Short mmCIF file of C-alpha atoms in Angstrom, two decimals:
data_model
loop_
_atom_site.label_atom_id
_atom_site.label_comp_id
_atom_site.label_asym_id
_atom_site.label_seq_id
_atom_site.Cartn_x
_atom_site.Cartn_y
_atom_site.Cartn_z
CA MET A 1486 -1.14 -47.73 -88.01
CA THR A 1487 2.45 -47.99 -86.86
CA ASP A 1488 3.35 -51.56 -86.10
CA PHE A 1489 4.33 -52.70 -82.65
CA LYS A 1490 7.97 -53.30 -83.58
CA GLU A 1491 8.42 -49.64 -84.42
CA ILE A 1492 6.80 -48.46 -81.21
CA TRP A 1493 8.93 -50.90 -79.23
CA SER A 1494 12.16 -49.75 -80.89
CA TYR A 1495 11.22 -46.15 -80.03
CA LEU A 1496 10.37 -47.00 -76.41
CA SER A 1497 13.43 -49.18 -75.80
CA GLY A 1498 15.66 -46.27 -76.84
CA GLU A 1499 14.05 -43.82 -74.42
CA PRO A 1500 14.45 -43.62 -70.62
CA LEU A 1501 10.67 -43.22 -70.15
CA LEU A 1502 9.76 -46.89 -70.47
CA TRP A 1503 12.09 -48.29 -67.80
CA LEU A 1504 11.63 -45.34 -65.47
CA THR A 1505 7.88 -45.95 -65.56
CA ALA A 1506 8.41 -49.70 -65.19
CA THR A 1507 10.60 -49.15 -62.10
CA LEU A 1508 7.97 -47.00 -60.39
CA ALA A 1509 5.16 -49.36 -61.42
CA ALA A 1510 7.03 -52.42 -60.14
CA TYR A 1511 7.66 -50.68 -56.83
CA ALA A 1512 4.01 -49.62 -56.59
CA ILE A 1513 3.00 -53.26 -57.11
CA GLY A 1514 5.55 -54.34 -54.47
CA ASP A 1515 4.25 -51.76 -52.02
CA ALA A 1516 0.64 -52.81 -52.65
CA ALA A 1517 1.61 -56.48 -52.18
CA TYR A 1518 3.32 -55.58 -48.89
CA ARG A 1519 0.18 -53.87 -47.61
CA ALA A 1520 -2.11 -56.60 -48.91
CA SER A 1521 -0.04 -59.20 -47.05
CA GLY A 1522 -0.67 -57.36 -43.77
CA ASN A 1523 2.90 -55.91 -43.74
CA ARG A 1524 4.72 -59.26 -43.82
CA PRO A 1525 8.46 -58.54 -43.88
CA TRP A 1526 9.23 -61.15 -46.56
CA VAL A 1527 6.86 -59.39 -48.98
CA ASN A 1528 9.50 -56.66 -49.13
CA PRO A 1529 8.60 -54.03 -51.79
CA VAL A 1530 12.22 -53.85 -53.02
CA LEU A 1531 12.40 -57.63 -53.37
CA VAL A 1532 9.07 -57.83 -55.22
CA ALA A 1533 10.00 -54.95 -57.55
CA VAL A 1534 13.45 -56.39 -58.28
CA LEU A 1535 12.02 -59.83 -59.11
CA LEU A 1536 9.28 -58.36 -61.35
CA LEU A 1537 11.73 -56.14 -63.23
CA SER A 1538 14.35 -58.87 -63.60
CA ALA A 1539 11.75 -61.21 -65.07
CA THR A 1540 10.56 -58.46 -67.43
CA LEU A 1541 14.12 -57.71 -68.58
CA ALA A 1542 14.76 -61.40 -69.19
CA LEU A 1543 11.50 -61.86 -71.13
CA THR A 1544 12.13 -58.83 -73.34
CA ALA A 1545 15.86 -59.61 -73.72
CA THR A 1546 16.68 -56.11 -72.48
CA PRO A 1547 20.27 -55.61 -71.30
CA TYR A 1548 20.75 -54.05 -67.86
CA GLU A 1549 22.50 -51.04 -69.41
CA ALA A 1550 19.37 -50.19 -71.44
CA TYR A 1551 17.23 -50.59 -68.32
CA PHE A 1552 19.54 -48.35 -66.31
CA GLU A 1553 19.18 -45.54 -68.90
CA GLY A 1554 15.71 -45.05 -67.42
CA ALA A 1555 16.27 -46.30 -63.89
CA GLN A 1556 19.25 -43.99 -63.31
CA PHE A 1557 16.88 -41.14 -62.39
CA VAL A 1558 15.58 -43.18 -59.47
CA HIS A 1559 19.08 -44.39 -58.58
CA PHE A 1560 20.38 -40.80 -58.59
CA MET A 1561 17.97 -39.83 -55.81
CA LEU A 1562 19.88 -42.08 -53.36
CA GLY A 1563 22.45 -39.30 -52.84
CA PRO A 1564 19.99 -36.49 -52.00
CA ALA A 1565 17.95 -38.90 -49.83
CA THR A 1566 21.08 -39.73 -47.82
CA VAL A 1567 21.71 -36.01 -47.27
CA ALA A 1568 18.06 -35.59 -46.28
CA LEU A 1569 18.61 -38.05 -43.40
CA ALA A 1570 20.08 -35.02 -41.61
CA ALA A 1571 16.55 -33.68 -40.98
CA PRO A 1572 15.13 -36.58 -38.89
CA LEU A 1573 18.57 -37.00 -37.33
CA PHE A 1574 18.57 -33.37 -36.18
CA ALA A 1575 15.05 -33.74 -34.79
CA ASN A 1576 16.27 -36.69 -32.67
CA LEU A 1577 19.77 -35.39 -31.95
CA ALA A 1578 19.38 -35.28 -28.15
CA ARG A 1579 18.29 -38.93 -28.04
CA VAL A 1580 21.09 -39.98 -30.36
CA ARG A 1581 23.65 -38.16 -28.18
CA ARG A 1582 22.29 -39.79 -25.01
CA SER A 1583 22.84 -43.25 -26.51
CA ALA A 1584 26.43 -42.58 -27.60
CA LEU A 1585 27.95 -45.31 -25.43
CA ALA A 1586 25.43 -47.98 -26.42
CA MET A 1587 25.87 -46.99 -30.07
CA ALA A 1588 29.66 -47.21 -29.91
CA ALA A 1589 29.54 -50.69 -28.35
CA ALA A 1590 26.84 -51.96 -30.72
CA LEU A 1591 28.66 -50.53 -33.74
CA LEU A 1592 31.93 -52.23 -32.86
CA ALA A 1593 30.27 -55.55 -32.03
CA GLY A 1594 27.91 -55.51 -35.01
CA SER A 1595 30.53 -54.45 -37.54
CA ALA A 1596 33.13 -56.97 -36.31
CA THR A 1597 30.50 -59.74 -36.34
CA ALA A 1598 29.37 -58.85 -39.87
CA ILE A 1599 32.92 -58.94 -41.26
CA GLY A 1600 34.34 -61.78 -39.16
CA SER A 1601 31.41 -64.20 -39.40
CA ALA A 1602 31.04 -63.69 -43.16
CA LEU A 1603 34.73 -64.49 -43.72
CA ALA A 1604 34.72 -67.44 -41.31
CA ILE A 1605 31.53 -69.04 -42.68
CA ALA A 1606 32.52 -68.55 -46.33
CA ARG A 1607 35.99 -69.97 -45.74
CA ALA A 1608 34.59 -72.95 -43.88
CA LEU A 1609 32.39 -73.59 -46.95
CA GLY A 1610 35.42 -73.52 -49.25
CA VAL A 1611 35.32 -69.96 -50.62
CA ASP A 1612 38.77 -68.56 -51.28
CA GLY A 1613 40.77 -65.86 -53.05
CA ALA A 1614 39.15 -62.76 -54.57
CA SER A 1615 35.62 -63.98 -53.76
CA LEU A 1616 36.47 -64.20 -50.06
CA LEU A 1617 38.19 -60.79 -50.07
CA SER A 1618 35.15 -59.23 -51.79
CA LEU A 1619 32.95 -60.48 -48.95
CA ALA A 1620 34.68 -58.56 -46.13
CA PRO A 1621 33.05 -55.10 -46.58
CA LYS A 1622 29.53 -56.36 -47.53
CA SER A 1623 27.72 -54.65 -44.65
CA ALA A 1624 29.00 -51.17 -45.57
CA THR A 1625 27.07 -48.92 -47.96
CA ALA A 1626 27.80 -49.81 -51.62
CA PRO A 1627 30.20 -47.04 -52.76
CA VAL A 1628 32.37 -47.44 -49.64
CA ALA A 1629 32.27 -51.24 -49.77
CA MET A 1630 33.36 -51.23 -53.43
CA GLY A 1631 36.29 -48.95 -52.63
CA ILE A 1632 37.38 -51.14 -49.71
CA SER A 1633 37.05 -54.29 -51.81
CA GLU A 1634 39.27 -52.84 -54.52
CA SER A 1635 41.97 -51.83 -52.03
CA LEU A 1636 41.89 -55.35 -50.49
CA GLY A 1637 42.33 -57.02 -53.88
CA GLY A 1638 38.71 -58.16 -54.20
CA SER A 1639 36.28 -57.50 -57.03
CA PRO A 1640 34.19 -54.31 -56.65
CA THR A 1641 31.45 -55.70 -58.93
CA LEU A 1642 31.20 -58.86 -56.85
CA THR A 1643 31.15 -56.77 -53.67
CA ALA A 1644 28.30 -54.62 -55.05
CA VAL A 1645 26.25 -57.78 -55.63
CA MET A 1646 27.02 -58.97 -52.08
CA VAL A 1647 26.19 -55.57 -50.55
CA ILE A 1648 22.76 -55.37 -52.16
CA PHE A 1649 22.02 -59.00 -51.32
CA THR A 1650 23.03 -58.33 -47.71
CA GLY A 1651 20.77 -55.27 -47.58
CA ILE A 1652 17.71 -57.10 -48.88
CA THR A 1653 18.41 -60.03 -46.53
CA GLY A 1654 18.69 -57.67 -43.56
CA ALA A 1655 15.49 -55.84 -44.52
CA VAL A 1656 13.58 -59.11 -44.73
CA ILE A 1657 14.90 -60.85 -41.58
CA ALA A 1658 15.34 -57.90 -39.16
CA THR A 1659 11.74 -57.75 -37.90
CA PRO A 1660 11.16 -61.48 -37.24
CA LEU A 1661 14.69 -61.92 -35.85
CA LEU A 1662 14.47 -58.97 -33.43
CA ASN A 1663 10.96 -60.04 -32.38
CA ALA A 1664 12.27 -63.53 -31.62
CA LEU A 1665 15.04 -61.96 -29.50
CA ARG A 1666 12.35 -59.89 -27.70
CA ILE A 1667 14.16 -56.62 -28.35
CA ARG A 1668 11.61 -53.82 -28.04
CA ASP A 1669 13.93 -50.80 -27.95
CA TRP A 1670 13.47 -49.08 -31.35
CA ARG A 1671 16.90 -47.52 -31.05
CA ALA A 1672 18.60 -50.92 -30.70
CA ARG A 1673 16.49 -52.46 -33.46
CA GLY A 1674 17.24 -49.66 -35.92
CA PHE A 1675 20.90 -49.31 -35.01
CA ALA A 1676 21.63 -53.03 -35.42
CA THR A 1677 19.80 -53.11 -38.75
CA GLY A 1678 21.70 -50.11 -40.13
CA THR A 1679 25.04 -51.56 -39.03
CA ALA A 1680 24.40 -54.92 -40.70
CA ALA A 1681 22.31 -53.89 -43.70
CA HIS A 1682 23.24 -50.24 -44.57
CA GLY A 1683 20.76 -48.18 -46.65
CA ILE A 1684 18.34 -50.96 -47.56
CA GLY A 1685 18.09 -51.84 -43.87
CA THR A 1686 17.59 -48.14 -43.09
CA ALA A 1687 14.80 -47.88 -45.67
CA ARG A 1688 13.12 -50.85 -44.00
CA ALA A 1689 13.63 -49.31 -40.54
CA PHE A 1690 11.95 -46.04 -41.63
CA GLN A 1691 9.06 -48.11 -42.97
CA VAL A 1692 8.52 -49.57 -39.48
CA ASN A 1693 9.31 -46.71 -37.08
CA GLU A 1694 10.91 -43.24 -37.32
CA THR A 1695 13.16 -43.75 -34.28
CA ALA A 1696 14.43 -47.01 -35.76
CA GLY A 1697 15.04 -45.23 -39.07
CA VAL A 1698 17.04 -42.43 -37.49
CA PHE A 1699 19.26 -44.80 -35.51
CA SER A 1700 19.66 -47.03 -38.55
CA GLY A 1701 20.81 -44.06 -40.64
CA VAL A 1702 23.38 -43.09 -38.02
CA ALA A 1703 24.64 -46.69 -37.89
CA MET A 1704 24.94 -46.84 -41.67
CA GLY A 1705 27.11 -43.71 -41.74
CA LEU A 1706 29.32 -44.84 -38.85
CA ASN A 1707 29.73 -48.38 -40.17
CA ALA A 1708 30.92 -47.05 -43.53
CA ILE A 1709 33.86 -45.55 -41.65
CA LEU A 1710 34.45 -48.46 -39.25
CA THR A 1711 34.35 -51.07 -42.05
CA ALA A 1712 37.12 -49.17 -43.84
CA ILE A 1713 39.23 -49.71 -40.69
CA LEU A 1714 38.13 -53.22 -39.63
CA ALA A 1715 37.93 -54.99 -43.02
CA PRO A 1716 41.69 -54.76 -43.78
CA LEU A 1717 42.48 -55.94 -40.22
CA ALA A 1718 40.09 -58.90 -40.51
CA VAL A 1719 41.50 -59.87 -43.89
CA ARG A 1720 45.03 -59.88 -42.45
CA LEU A 1721 43.74 -62.25 -39.77
CA PHE A 1722 42.23 -64.62 -42.35
CA PHE A 1723 44.96 -64.68 -45.00
CA MET B 244 10.69 -26.17 -52.26
CA ILE B 245 13.20 -25.28 -55.02
CA LEU B 246 15.37 -23.68 -52.36
CA HIS B 247 15.23 -26.81 -50.20
CA VAL B 248 16.11 -29.15 -53.06
CA THR B 249 18.94 -26.82 -54.03
CA ALA B 250 20.24 -26.86 -50.46
CA ILE B 251 20.16 -30.67 -50.33
CA LEU B 252 21.95 -31.00 -53.67
CA GLY B 253 24.39 -28.28 -52.60
CA PHE B 254 25.34 -30.15 -49.43
CA GLN B 255 25.77 -33.35 -51.44
CA LEU B 256 28.01 -31.51 -53.90
CA LEU B 257 30.04 -30.04 -51.06
CA GLY B 258 30.29 -33.51 -49.51
CA GLU B 259 31.52 -35.04 -52.80
CA VAL B 260 34.14 -32.31 -53.23
CA LEU B 261 35.37 -32.67 -49.64
CA THR B 262 35.59 -36.48 -49.59
CA ARG B 263 37.32 -36.63 -52.97
CA GLY B 264 39.60 -33.70 -52.20
CA LEU B 265 40.71 -35.14 -48.86
CA ALA B 266 40.47 -38.80 -50.00
CA LEU B 267 38.19 -39.67 -47.04
CA PRO B 268 36.76 -43.22 -46.75
CA VAL B 269 33.19 -41.87 -46.60
CA PRO B 270 30.74 -41.50 -49.49
CA GLY B 271 30.05 -37.90 -50.57
CA PRO B 272 26.34 -38.04 -49.64
CA VAL B 273 27.16 -39.22 -46.09
CA MET B 274 29.55 -36.29 -45.72
CA GLY B 275 26.78 -34.08 -47.16
CA MET B 276 24.45 -35.37 -44.43
CA VAL B 277 27.04 -34.50 -41.75
CA LEU B 278 27.46 -31.01 -43.22
CA MET B 279 23.73 -30.41 -43.37
CA LEU B 280 23.39 -31.63 -39.78
CA ALA B 281 26.07 -29.13 -38.72
CA PHE B 282 24.15 -26.43 -40.57
CA PHE B 283 20.94 -27.37 -38.72
CA VAL B 284 22.77 -27.15 -35.38
CA LEU B 285 23.83 -23.61 -36.27
CA ARG B 286 20.43 -22.66 -37.72
CA PRO B 287 17.68 -24.73 -36.02
CA THR B 288 14.92 -22.82 -37.84
CA ALA B 289 16.25 -24.11 -41.18
CA ALA B 290 15.71 -27.71 -40.00
CA GLU B 291 12.04 -26.98 -39.33
CA THR B 292 11.40 -25.51 -42.79
CA MET B 293 13.34 -28.27 -44.58
CA ARG B 294 11.59 -31.11 -42.77
CA PRO B 295 8.67 -31.64 -45.21
CA THR B 296 11.01 -31.81 -48.22
CA ALA B 297 13.32 -34.23 -46.41
CA GLN B 298 10.40 -36.40 -45.31
CA GLY B 299 9.11 -36.48 -48.89
CA LEU B 300 12.49 -37.74 -50.10
CA LEU B 301 12.71 -40.35 -47.33
CA ALA B 302 9.12 -41.60 -47.49
CA HIS B 303 9.99 -44.09 -50.22
CA LEU B 304 13.67 -44.63 -49.58
CA SER B 305 13.21 -48.31 -50.50
CA LEU B 306 12.23 -47.42 -54.08
CA LEU B 307 15.64 -45.86 -54.68
CA PHE B 308 17.39 -49.22 -54.21
CA VAL B 309 15.37 -50.99 -56.91
CA PRO B 310 17.69 -50.18 -59.88
CA ALA B 311 20.74 -51.47 -57.96
CA GLY B 312 18.77 -54.54 -56.92
CA VAL B 313 17.91 -55.35 -60.52
CA GLY B 314 21.63 -55.09 -61.31
CA VAL B 315 22.38 -57.70 -58.67
CA VAL B 316 20.08 -60.27 -60.25
CA GLY B 317 21.78 -59.63 -63.60
CA HIS B 318 25.24 -60.09 -62.07
CA ALA B 319 24.32 -63.04 -59.84
CA ARG B 320 26.33 -65.31 -62.14
CA ALA B 321 29.46 -63.37 -61.13
CA LEU B 322 29.31 -65.29 -57.85
CA GLY B 323 30.32 -68.38 -59.85
CA GLU B 324 30.49 -71.87 -58.36
CA ASP B 325 30.84 -70.35 -54.90
CA GLY B 326 27.32 -68.89 -55.21
CA PRO B 327 25.53 -71.13 -52.67
CA ALA B 328 28.39 -70.86 -50.13
CA ILE B 329 28.50 -67.06 -50.48
CA VAL B 330 24.72 -66.75 -50.15
CA ALA B 331 24.83 -68.91 -47.00
CA ALA B 332 27.65 -66.79 -45.53
CA LEU B 333 25.78 -63.55 -46.34
CA VAL B 334 22.47 -64.65 -44.82
CA LEU B 335 24.01 -66.14 -41.67
CA SER B 336 26.43 -63.30 -41.03
CA THR B 337 23.72 -60.67 -41.57
CA ALA B 338 21.47 -62.41 -39.04
CA LEU B 339 24.37 -62.74 -36.58
CA ALA B 340 25.39 -59.09 -36.98
CA ILE B 341 21.83 -57.82 -36.40
CA ALA B 342 21.39 -60.04 -33.34
CA VAL B 343 24.78 -59.19 -31.79
CA GLY B 344 24.44 -55.45 -32.52
CA ALA B 345 20.94 -55.23 -30.99
CA LEU B 346 21.79 -57.34 -27.92
CA VAL B 347 24.95 -55.31 -27.22
CA PHE B 348 23.03 -52.05 -27.63
CA VAL B 349 20.35 -53.14 -25.15
CA ALA B 350 22.93 -54.49 -22.67
CA VAL B 351 25.08 -51.33 -22.68
CA ALA B 352 22.02 -49.06 -22.53
CA ARG B 353 20.86 -50.97 -19.45
CA LEU B 354 24.33 -50.75 -17.83
CA THR B 355 24.56 -47.01 -18.38
CA GLY B 356 20.96 -46.52 -17.17
CA ASP B 357 20.05 -45.05 -20.55
CA SER B 358 16.41 -45.70 -21.32
CA ASP B 359 14.53 -44.17 -24.21
CA ASP B 360 11.47 -42.09 -23.45
#
């Protein structure tokens, strides 16, 4: 019989193990979400991330080795973003009708996301590259990283902030919007996509298709607006 | 099915080439989405046939963020001593942005007499 060490050294060199682990962790997260009666803080992404992080730490597996397997899942983000065109097309008339409300909400939401993050962090003593990296955190990761670099921030730090922002938005959106008594699915989705990009959009689709569509539109538009507003806001703060 | 996946990847590829070629501040996949939307406007029947494939891809959109999320936990130390202050700023500003965005949307929709039905 082959000993466990040999099997482990085979598995840890192959993408299969961590690809399977990623799907299994998500399946557990999804099951936990349902079992909790769809409580927003039992977010499947959050549960899966915590499970996998603990597993990586326990097995002393570096992130790079994990990503060898997980990259197949990560790759699908691109095609999924393109696929947003299908529900968007199906709802195009409704999206067009809300153009004015969307433009106002986008401007207000994006400016609030950038401005309040900079103001709060600076008030708490954050400065320099860390503060600069914070400015584009509500934009989708590849755009935010590019903006951060051009502002003199750290793209790696920004990536961490972007993902953290997304998970935060996905967890708080439902209770927050309920507390504000906002029932319009368009407004709920659009605000979530503006503040919390793709992860917020994934959450919005989980709740309601209309919310998902408007969230996806907001994510795309805020990627562009953040590229314009973040440099302006930084000039105001530095 | 193969045709639909090829179309989706093709639009993403076209989007990547366009954004890089013209140095646009938009990710390639977002440009790919815009291009595919334009294609659907020109050929509405294509949207109908592609819908099941697209819905399949989007059904578990959350799953696709898990690998990046795991990376965040690994890099959390990069936040340094400012960690707690940054986390506070991120949580508060995300809540503020969602609240302001949604309230402005509802207010402007009401002003313009635009109700969803």
